[in-house]
XYZ file of C-alpha atoms in Angstrom:
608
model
C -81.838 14.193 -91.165
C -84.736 15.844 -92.478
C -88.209 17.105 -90.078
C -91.212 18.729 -91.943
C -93.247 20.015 -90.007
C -97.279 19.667 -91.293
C -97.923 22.622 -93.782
C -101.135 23.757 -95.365
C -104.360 22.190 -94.468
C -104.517 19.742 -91.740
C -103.119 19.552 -88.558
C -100.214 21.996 -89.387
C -102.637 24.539 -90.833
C -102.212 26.434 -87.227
C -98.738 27.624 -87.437
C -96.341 26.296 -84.958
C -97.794 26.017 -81.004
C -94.722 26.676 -79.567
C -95.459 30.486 -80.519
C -95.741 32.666 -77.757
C -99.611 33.168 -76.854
C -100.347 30.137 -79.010
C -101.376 28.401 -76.002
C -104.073 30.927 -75.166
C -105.594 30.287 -77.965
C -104.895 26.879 -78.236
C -106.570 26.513 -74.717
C -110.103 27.557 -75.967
C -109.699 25.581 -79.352
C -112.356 22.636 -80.133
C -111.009 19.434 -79.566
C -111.956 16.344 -82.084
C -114.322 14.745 -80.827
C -114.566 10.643 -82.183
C -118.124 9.170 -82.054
C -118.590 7.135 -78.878
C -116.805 9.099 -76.846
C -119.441 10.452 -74.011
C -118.134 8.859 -70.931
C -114.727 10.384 -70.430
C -116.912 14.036 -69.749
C -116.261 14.058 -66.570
C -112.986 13.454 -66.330
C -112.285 15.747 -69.067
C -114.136 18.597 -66.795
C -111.998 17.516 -63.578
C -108.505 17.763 -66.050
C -109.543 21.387 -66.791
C -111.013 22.346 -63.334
C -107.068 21.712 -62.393
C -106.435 24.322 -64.168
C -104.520 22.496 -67.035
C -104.090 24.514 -69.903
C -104.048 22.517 -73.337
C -101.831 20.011 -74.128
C -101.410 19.540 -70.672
C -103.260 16.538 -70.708
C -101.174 14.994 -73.278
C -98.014 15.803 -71.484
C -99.011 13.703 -68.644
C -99.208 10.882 -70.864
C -96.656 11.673 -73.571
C -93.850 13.640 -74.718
C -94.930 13.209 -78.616
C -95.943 11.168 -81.660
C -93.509 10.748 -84.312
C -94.007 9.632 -87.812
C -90.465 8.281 -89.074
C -90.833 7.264 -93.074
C -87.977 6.404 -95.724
C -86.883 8.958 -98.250
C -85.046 7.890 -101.037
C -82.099 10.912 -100.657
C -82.112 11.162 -97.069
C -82.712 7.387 -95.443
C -84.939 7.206 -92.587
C -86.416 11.111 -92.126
C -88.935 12.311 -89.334
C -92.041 13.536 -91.252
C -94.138 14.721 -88.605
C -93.835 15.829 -84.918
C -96.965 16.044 -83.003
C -97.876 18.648 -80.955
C -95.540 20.959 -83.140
C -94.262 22.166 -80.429
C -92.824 19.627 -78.359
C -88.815 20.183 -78.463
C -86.594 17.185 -79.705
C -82.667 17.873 -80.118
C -81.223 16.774 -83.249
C -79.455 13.650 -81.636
C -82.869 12.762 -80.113
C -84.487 12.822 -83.732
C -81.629 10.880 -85.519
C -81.650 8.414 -82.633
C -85.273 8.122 -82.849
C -84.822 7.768 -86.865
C -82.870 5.075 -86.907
C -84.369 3.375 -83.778
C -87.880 3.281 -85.157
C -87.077 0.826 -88.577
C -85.636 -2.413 -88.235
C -82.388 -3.487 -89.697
C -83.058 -4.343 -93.198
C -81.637 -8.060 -92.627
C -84.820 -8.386 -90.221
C -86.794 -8.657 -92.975
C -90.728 -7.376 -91.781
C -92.830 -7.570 -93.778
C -96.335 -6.265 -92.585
C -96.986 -5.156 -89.159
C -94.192 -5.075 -86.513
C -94.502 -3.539 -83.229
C -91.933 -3.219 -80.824
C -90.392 -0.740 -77.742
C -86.812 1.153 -77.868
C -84.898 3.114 -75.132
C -82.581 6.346 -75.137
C -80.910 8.767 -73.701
C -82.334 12.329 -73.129
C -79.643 14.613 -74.755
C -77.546 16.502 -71.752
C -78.817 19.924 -71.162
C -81.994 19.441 -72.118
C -84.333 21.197 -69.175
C -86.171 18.814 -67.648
C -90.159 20.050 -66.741
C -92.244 17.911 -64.942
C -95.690 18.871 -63.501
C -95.795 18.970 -59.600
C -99.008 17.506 -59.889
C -97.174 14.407 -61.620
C -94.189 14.394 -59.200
C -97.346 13.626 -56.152
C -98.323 10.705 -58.426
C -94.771 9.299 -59.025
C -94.428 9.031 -55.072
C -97.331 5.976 -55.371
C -95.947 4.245 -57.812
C -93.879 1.176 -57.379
C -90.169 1.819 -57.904
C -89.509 -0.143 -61.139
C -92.213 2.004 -62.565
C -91.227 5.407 -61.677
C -89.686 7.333 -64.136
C -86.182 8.048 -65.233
C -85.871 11.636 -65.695
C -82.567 10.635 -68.372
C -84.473 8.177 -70.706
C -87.157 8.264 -73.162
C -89.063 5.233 -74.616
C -90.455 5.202 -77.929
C -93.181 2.543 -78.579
C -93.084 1.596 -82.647
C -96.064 0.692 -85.075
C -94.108 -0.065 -88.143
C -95.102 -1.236 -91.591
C -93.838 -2.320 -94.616
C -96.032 -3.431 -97.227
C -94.816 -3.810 -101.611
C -96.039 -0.811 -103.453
C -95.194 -0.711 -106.826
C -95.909 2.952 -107.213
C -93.078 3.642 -105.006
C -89.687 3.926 -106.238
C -88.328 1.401 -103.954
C -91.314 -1.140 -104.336
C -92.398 -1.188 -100.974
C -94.264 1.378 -98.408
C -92.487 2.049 -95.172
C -93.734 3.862 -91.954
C -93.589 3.672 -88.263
C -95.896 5.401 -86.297
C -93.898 6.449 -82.865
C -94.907 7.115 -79.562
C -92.124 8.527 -77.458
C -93.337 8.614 -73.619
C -91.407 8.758 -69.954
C -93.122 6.385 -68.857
C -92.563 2.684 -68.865
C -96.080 1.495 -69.589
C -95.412 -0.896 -72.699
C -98.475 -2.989 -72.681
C -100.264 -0.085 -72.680
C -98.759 1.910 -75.331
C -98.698 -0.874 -77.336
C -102.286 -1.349 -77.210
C -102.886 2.505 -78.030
C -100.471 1.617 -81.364
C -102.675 -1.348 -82.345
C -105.908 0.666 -82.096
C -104.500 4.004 -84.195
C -101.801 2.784 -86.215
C -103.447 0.726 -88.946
C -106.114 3.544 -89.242
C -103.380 6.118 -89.450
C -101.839 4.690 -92.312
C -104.926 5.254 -94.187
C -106.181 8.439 -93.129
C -102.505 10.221 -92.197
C -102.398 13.838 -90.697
C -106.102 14.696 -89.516
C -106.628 11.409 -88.087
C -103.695 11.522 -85.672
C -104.431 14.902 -84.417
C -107.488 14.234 -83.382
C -106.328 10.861 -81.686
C -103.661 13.404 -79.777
C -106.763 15.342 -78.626
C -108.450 12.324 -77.271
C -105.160 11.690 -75.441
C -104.524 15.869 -74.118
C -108.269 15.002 -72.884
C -107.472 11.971 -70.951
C -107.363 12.167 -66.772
C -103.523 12.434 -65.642
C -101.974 8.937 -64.709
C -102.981 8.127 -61.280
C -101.963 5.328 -59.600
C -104.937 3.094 -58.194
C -107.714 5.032 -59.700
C -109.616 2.875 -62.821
C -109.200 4.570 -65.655
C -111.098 5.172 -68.965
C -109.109 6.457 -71.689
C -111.245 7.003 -74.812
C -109.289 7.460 -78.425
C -110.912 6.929 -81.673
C -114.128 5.535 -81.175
C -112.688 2.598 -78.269
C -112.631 3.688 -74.942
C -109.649 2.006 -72.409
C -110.487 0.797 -69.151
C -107.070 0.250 -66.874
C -105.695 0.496 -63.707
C -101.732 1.971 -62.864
C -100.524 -0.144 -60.059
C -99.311 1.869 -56.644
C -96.777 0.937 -53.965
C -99.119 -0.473 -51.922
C -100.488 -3.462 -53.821
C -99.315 -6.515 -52.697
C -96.271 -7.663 -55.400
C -97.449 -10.408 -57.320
C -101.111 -9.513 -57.593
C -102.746 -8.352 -60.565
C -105.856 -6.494 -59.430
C -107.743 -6.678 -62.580
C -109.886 -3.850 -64.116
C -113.270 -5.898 -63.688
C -116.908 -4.645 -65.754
C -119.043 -3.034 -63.374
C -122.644 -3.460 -63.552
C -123.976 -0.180 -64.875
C -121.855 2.264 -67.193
C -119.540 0.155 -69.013
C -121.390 -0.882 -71.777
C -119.210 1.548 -74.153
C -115.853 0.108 -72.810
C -113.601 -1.836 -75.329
C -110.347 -3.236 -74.062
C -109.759 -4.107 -70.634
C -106.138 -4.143 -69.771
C -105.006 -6.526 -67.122
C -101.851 -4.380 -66.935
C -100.055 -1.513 -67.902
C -96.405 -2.756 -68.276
C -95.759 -6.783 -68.374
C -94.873 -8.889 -71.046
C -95.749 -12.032 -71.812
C -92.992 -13.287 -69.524
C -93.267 -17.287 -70.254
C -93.160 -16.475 -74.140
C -89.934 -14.453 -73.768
C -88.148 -16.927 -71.483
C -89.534 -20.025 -73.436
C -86.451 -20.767 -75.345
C -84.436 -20.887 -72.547
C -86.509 -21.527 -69.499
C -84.274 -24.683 -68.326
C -81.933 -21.731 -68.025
C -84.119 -18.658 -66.261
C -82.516 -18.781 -63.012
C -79.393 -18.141 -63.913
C -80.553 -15.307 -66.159
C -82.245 -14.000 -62.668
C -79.048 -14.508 -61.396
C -77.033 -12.477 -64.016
C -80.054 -9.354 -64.194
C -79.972 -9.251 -60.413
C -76.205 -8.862 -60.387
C -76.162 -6.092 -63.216
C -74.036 -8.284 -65.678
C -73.558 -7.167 -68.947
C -76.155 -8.895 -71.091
C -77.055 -9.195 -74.920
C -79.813 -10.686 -76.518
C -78.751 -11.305 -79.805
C -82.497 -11.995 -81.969
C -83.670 -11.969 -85.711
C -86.514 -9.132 -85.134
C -86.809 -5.990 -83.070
C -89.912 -7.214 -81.648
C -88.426 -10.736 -80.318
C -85.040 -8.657 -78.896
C -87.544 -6.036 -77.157
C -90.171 -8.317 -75.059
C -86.693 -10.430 -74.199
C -84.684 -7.477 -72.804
C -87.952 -6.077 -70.880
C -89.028 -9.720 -69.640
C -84.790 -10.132 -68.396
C -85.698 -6.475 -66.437
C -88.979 -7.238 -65.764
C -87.763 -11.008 -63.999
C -86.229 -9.318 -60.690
C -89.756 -7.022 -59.816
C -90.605 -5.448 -57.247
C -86.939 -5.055 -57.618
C -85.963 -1.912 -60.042
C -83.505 -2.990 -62.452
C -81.309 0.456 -61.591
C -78.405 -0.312 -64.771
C -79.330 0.360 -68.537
C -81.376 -1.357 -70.592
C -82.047 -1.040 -74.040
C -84.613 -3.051 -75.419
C -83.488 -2.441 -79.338
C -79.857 -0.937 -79.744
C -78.563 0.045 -83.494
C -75.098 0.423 -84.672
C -76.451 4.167 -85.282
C -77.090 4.813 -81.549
C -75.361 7.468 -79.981
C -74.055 5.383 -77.393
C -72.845 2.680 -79.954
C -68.813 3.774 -79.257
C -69.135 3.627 -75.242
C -70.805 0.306 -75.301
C -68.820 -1.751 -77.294
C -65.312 -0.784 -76.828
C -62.639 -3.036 -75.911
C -60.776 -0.621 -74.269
C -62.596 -0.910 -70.984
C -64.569 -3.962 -69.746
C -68.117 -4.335 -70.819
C -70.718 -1.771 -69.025
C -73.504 -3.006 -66.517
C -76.320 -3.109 -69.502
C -78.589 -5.206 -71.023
C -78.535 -4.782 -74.626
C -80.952 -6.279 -77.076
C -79.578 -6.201 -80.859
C -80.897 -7.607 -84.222
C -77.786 -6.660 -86.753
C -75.364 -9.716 -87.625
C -72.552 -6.697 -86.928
C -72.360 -6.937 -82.851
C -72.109 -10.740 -83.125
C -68.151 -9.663 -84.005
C -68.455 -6.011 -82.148
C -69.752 -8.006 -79.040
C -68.338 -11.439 -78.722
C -66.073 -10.191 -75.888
C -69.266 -9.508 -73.702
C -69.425 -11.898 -70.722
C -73.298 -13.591 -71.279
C -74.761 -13.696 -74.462
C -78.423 -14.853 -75.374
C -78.755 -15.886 -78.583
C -82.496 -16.624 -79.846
C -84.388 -17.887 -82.516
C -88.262 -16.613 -83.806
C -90.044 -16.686 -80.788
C -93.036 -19.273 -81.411
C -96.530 -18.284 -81.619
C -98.584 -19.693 -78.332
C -98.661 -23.317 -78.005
C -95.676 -23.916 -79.959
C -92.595 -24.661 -77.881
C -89.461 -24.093 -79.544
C -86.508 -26.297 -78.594
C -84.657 -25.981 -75.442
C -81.131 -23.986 -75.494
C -78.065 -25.218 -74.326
C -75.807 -22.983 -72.409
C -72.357 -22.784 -74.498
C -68.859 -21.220 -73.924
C -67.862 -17.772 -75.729
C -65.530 -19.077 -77.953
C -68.363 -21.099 -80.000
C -70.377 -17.568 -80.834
C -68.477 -16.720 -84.181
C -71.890 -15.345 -86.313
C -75.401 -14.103 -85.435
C -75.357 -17.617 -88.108
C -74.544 -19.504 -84.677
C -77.186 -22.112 -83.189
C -79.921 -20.404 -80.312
C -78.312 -20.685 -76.862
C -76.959 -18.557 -73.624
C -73.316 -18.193 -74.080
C -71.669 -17.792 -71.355
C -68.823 -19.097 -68.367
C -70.776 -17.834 -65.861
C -71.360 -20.456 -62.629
C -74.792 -19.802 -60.816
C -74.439 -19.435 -57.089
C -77.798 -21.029 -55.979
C -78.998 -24.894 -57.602
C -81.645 -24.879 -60.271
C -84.947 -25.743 -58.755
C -86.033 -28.165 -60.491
C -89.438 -28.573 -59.221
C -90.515 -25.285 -61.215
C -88.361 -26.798 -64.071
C -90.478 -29.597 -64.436
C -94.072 -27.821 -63.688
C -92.793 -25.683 -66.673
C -92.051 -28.693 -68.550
C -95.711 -30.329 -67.522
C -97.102 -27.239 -68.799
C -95.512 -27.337 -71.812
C -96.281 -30.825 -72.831
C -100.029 -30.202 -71.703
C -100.216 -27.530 -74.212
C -101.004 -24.836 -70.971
C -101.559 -21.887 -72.260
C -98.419 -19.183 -72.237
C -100.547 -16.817 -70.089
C -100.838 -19.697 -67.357
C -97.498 -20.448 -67.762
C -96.342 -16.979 -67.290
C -98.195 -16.726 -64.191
C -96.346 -19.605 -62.632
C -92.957 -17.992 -63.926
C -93.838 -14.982 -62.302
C -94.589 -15.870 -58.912
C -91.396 -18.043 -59.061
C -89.164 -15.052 -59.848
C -91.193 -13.020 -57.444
C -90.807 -15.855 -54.571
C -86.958 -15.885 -55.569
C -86.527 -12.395 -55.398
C -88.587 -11.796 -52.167
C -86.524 -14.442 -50.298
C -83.413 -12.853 -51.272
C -84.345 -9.351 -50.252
C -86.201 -10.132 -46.902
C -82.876 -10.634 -45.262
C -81.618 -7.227 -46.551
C -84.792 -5.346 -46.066
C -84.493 -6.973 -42.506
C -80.925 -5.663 -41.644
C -81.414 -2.481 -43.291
C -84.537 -1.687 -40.929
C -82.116 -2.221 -38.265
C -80.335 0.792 -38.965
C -82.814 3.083 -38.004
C -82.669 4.772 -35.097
C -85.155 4.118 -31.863
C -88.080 6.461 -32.247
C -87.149 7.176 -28.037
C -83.633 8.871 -29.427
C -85.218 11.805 -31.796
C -85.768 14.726 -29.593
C -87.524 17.934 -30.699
C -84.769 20.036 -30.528
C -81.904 18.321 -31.502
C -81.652 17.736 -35.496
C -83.024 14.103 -36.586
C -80.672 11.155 -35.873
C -78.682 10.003 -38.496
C -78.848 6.276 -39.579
C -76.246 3.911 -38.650
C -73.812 2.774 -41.213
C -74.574 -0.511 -43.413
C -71.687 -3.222 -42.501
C -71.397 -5.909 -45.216
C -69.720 -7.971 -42.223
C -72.266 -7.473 -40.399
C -74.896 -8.060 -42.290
C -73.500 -11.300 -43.459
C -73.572 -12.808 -40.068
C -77.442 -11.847 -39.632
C -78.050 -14.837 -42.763
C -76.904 -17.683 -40.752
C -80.341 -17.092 -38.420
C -82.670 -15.133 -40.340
C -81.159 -16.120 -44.186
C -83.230 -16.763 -47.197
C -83.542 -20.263 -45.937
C -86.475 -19.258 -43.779
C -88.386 -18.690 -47.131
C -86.845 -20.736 -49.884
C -86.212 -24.126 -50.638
C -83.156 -23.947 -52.906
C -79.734 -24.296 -51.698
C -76.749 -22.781 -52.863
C -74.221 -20.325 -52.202
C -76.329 -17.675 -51.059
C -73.521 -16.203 -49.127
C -71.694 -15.868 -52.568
C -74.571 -14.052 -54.256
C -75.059 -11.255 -51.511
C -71.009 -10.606 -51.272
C -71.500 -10.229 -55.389
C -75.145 -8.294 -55.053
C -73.256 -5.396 -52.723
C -70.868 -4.425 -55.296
C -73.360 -4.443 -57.931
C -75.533 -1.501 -59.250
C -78.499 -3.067 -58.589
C -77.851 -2.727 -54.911
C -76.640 0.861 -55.070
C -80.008 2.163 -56.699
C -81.984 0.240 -53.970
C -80.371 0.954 -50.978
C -80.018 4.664 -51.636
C -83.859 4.065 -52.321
C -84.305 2.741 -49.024
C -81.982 5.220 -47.254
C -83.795 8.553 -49.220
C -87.315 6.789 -47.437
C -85.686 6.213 -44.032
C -83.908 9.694 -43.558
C -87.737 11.209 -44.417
C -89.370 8.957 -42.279
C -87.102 10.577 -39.550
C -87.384 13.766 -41.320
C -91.551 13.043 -40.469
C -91.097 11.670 -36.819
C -88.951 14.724 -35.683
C -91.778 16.870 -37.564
C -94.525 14.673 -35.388
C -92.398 15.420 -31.647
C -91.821 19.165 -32.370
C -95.785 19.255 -33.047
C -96.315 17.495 -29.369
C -94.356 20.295 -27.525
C -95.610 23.585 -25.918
C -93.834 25.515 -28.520
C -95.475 28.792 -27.020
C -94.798 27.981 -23.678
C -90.773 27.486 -24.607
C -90.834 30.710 -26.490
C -91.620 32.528 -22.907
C -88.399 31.309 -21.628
C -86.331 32.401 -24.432
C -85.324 35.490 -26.293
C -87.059 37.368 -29.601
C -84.009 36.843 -31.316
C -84.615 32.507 -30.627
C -88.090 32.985 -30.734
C -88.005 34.364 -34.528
C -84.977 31.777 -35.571
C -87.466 29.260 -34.584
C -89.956 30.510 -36.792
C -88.247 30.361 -39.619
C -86.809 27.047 -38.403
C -90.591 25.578 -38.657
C -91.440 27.498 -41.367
C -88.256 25.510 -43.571
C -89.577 22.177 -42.100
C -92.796 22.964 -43.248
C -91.614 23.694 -46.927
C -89.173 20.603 -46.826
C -92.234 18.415 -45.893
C -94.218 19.471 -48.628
C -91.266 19.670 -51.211
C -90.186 15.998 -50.410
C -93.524 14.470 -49.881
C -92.480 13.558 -46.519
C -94.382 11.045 -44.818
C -96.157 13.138 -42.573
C -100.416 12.637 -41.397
C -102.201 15.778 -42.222
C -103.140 17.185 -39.143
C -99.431 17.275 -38.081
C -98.443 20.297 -40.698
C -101.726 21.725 -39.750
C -100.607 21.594 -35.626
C -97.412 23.024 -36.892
C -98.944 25.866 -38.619
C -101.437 26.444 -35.681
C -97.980 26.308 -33.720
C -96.427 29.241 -36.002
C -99.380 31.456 -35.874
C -99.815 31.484 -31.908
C -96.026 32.147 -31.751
C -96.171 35.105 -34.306
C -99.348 36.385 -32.792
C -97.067 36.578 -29.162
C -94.599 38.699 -30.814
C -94.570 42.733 -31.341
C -96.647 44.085 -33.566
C -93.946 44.663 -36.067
C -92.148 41.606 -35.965
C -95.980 39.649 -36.746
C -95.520 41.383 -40.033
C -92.183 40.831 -40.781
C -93.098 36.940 -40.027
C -96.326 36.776 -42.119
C -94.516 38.187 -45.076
C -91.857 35.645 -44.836
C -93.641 33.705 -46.855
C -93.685 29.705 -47.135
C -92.487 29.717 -51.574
């Protein structure tokens, strides 16, 4: 494993940032500034009127850019790290090494982008801004972070060059983020990378001080991201959109005449182009996803094995996919061992892999998807059969989904053959992903109605939470019980297929899947008692009870409302604004009806 760091002239010329009062000085340092890049001003003025000092900026958006290249005595090295002082353990680097070329029987020649996934090494501290944790409560759950995984988004190219030793130039140009925007990323890649590889070192720091410049990621707000010359216009979806709507980043009338690329989203892939191959087959991939089966999607390029494993996670939205997922696994990942032993039964992950090796290492795993070169749009490969295990012998073996699995619902054929229309109609894969879409979203809406229904059950009457009693705690969830709530208000009430539906729920419960979301769903219910108990306390004459009672109760409740008051703004409890400011006028007038020296006991206690 090798990492240079830039020396001499150039970006490195500064020593390393990490230095301590290197950010001072940083903070006041010129940034590059690309021609045609006026209308982000403003936004750059609001970034530092927050008080973000530099690099800041960047953080918000990414952890750092890596350049991974190919040395002769060493294999795959890191070359450059950028900012110099972002921290990457040694496992991180190698993983990111090996996970940023594709395995030489790929065979890329040219361009190749595609995403990978992995594990933040144990230990490592984890810093996030507070100002990014009040963002992260607006965003949809399947886009939220996870504080254990990075992604790295790959530019990689390999082009002959005879003065080379090896006869051919190799770089990838890596991006390694928290957050799961691929389409965007991806975008950023295509406008940089090609221009990197000509101009190297100077060129991508000042593209990294376009990025520390841009606004932080805020959900609903339009955005305009300028790097290099093009200027971004996009829009992060929130909670509160309606699932299944795009609302798309339209050109206003006056001011956009500089903007360049318009991004209809931040995070989907091409969805129909993924699942072409095996379309006739995509419910009972939903089926297998939803359920947390382990899953492999064996494919001949890291780019095809990517956009499959995210469209597979992507297929159950606005349900989160709460299991592992990598989109490109190597026999060099650190996780390599615990994911394909035999030892134990196969782990609840979806694994996307391009080396021949795992069709012998993994040929014990349950469901395997085995694809050919996904076709350009408009061409339609040929539909996949589902086979039995025992036929998958080589990565040699014919396209197909190998598995024994039995769906529990019917295949709806009425989307089937829409699909099919579409496809002999030469519709275009966008169209055809929008129709996919809105099927899985359908499918997965009528399936979690009935829980989302039974689970709002479970909260208690709004009449039973008294202001000075603690909150009442949520009744328990009873499979039983929920299971008999189907036969009147089931998924039949919005969905037309038939099946054992009955089967799918008793096999949902036990799966991760359902574990991440109803511990979801039970974090926002306990708050939203957490907020109605804050709301009654706020209705009572707390100064008026205070006459009745002792000093000693007075000042315990105090301190009582003072801890509320932190917890509400700690867990971003659902709480309207003027109720913390009724509770604070409620605090004062009780400390102002105390002694003298207990008021300034009290109003030192402070509220950190």
């Amino acid at each position: 494993m090798a990492l240079r760091g830039l020396a001499g002239s150039g970006p490195g010329s500064r020593g390393p940032l990490g230095q301590a009062g290197a950010a001072d000085e940083e903070r006041e340092a010129p940034a590059v500034v690309a021609a045609g890049d006026a209308p982000e001003d403003v936004e750059e003025d609001e970034g530092r009127s927050r008080g973000l000092l530099r690099w800041d900026g960047f953080s918000a958006w990414l952890h750092c850019v890596c350049v991974v290249g190919f040395d002769l005595e060493l294999g795959q090295a890191v070359e450059v790290i950028y900012p110099q002082h972002s921290k990457l353990t040694d496992k991180e680097k190698t993983n990111i090494c090996y996970l940023s070329f594709p395995d030489s029987n790929s065979g890329c020649l040219g361009d190749t982008q595609f995403c990978f996934r992995f594990r933040q090494s144990s230990g490592r501290r984890v810093s996030l801004h507070c100002l990014l944790d009040q963002f992260e409560k607006d965003l949809p759950v399947y886009l939220k972070k996870d504080p254990a995984y990075f992604y790295g988004y790959v530019y990689f190219r390999q082009v002959r060059d005879k003065t080379l030793k090896r006869g051919y130039f190799q770089k990838s140009l890596v991006l390694i983020s928290k957050l799961p925007y691929i389409h965007f990323f991806h975008t950023v890649l295509k406008q940089i990378a090609p221009e990197y590889f000509e101009k190297n070192e100077p060129y991508l720091e000042a593209a990294c001080n376009d990025v520390d410049r841009w606004p932080a990621p805020m959900p609903g707000k339009t955005l305009h991201l300028p790097i290099m010359g093009v200027v971004m216009k996009v829009r992060i979806p929130t909670c509160h959109d309606k699932p299944g709507t795009t609302q798309i980043v339209q050109l206003t009338q006056q001011g956009d005449t500089h903007i360049s690329v318009i991004l209809p989203t931040v995070h989907e892939v091409d969805l129909f182009r993924c699942f072409c191959p095996v379309f006739l087959h995509s419910q009972m991939l939903w089926e297998l996803v939803l359920l947390g089966e382990p899953l492999v999607v064996m494919a001949p390029s890291p780019s095809e094995s990517s956009e499959t494993v995210l469209a597979l996670v992507n297929c159950i939205s606005p349900l989160k996919y709460f299991s592992d997922f990598r989109p490109y696994f190597t026999i060099h990942d650190s996780e390599f061992k615990e994911y394909t032993t035999r030892t134990q039964a196969p782990p609840s992950v979806i694994l996307g892999v391009t080396n021949p090796f795992f069709a012998k290492t993994l040929q014990h795993w349950p469901h395997i998807i085995r694809i050919g070169d996904l076709k350009p749009a408009g061409e339609i490969p040929k539909q996949v059969k589902v086979k039995k295990l025992k036929n998958l012998k080589t990565l040699d073996s014919k396209p197909g989904v190998y598995t024994s699995y039995k769906p529990y619902l019917n295949r709806d054929e009425e989307i089937m053959k829409q699909l099919q229309k579409g496809v002999q109609q030469k519709r275009p894969s966008e169209a055809q992903s929008v129709i996919l879409r809105r099927y899985f979203l359908e499918l997965t809406q009528s399936f979690i109605i009935p829980l989302e229904r039974y689970v709002a059950s479970l909260m208690p009457l709004q009449k039973s939470i008294s202001p000075w009693k603690s909150p009442p705690q949520l009744r328990q969830f009873l499979p039983e019980e929920f299971m008999k709530t189907l036969e009147k208000t089931g998924p039949q009430l919005t969905s037309r297929i038939k099946g054992d539906w009955i089967g799918l729920y008793r096999h949902f419960l036990k799966s991760p899947n359902f574990d991440g979301w109803f511990k979801t769903r039970r974090k926002e219910m306990t708050q939203k008692l957490e907020a109605l108990h804050l709301e009654a306390l706020c209705e009572e004459d707390l100064l008026h009870w205070t006459q009745k009672h002792t000093e000693v109760e007075t000042v315990d409740l105090v301190l009582k409302l003072k801890n509320k008051l932190l917890q509400a703004d700690r867990e971003h409890l659902p709480v309207k604004p003027d109720t913390m400011e009724k509770l604070r006028t409620h605090i004062d007038a009780i400390i102002l009806a105390l002694p003298e020296d207990l008021q300034g006991i009290l109003l030192k206690t402070g509220m950190t």
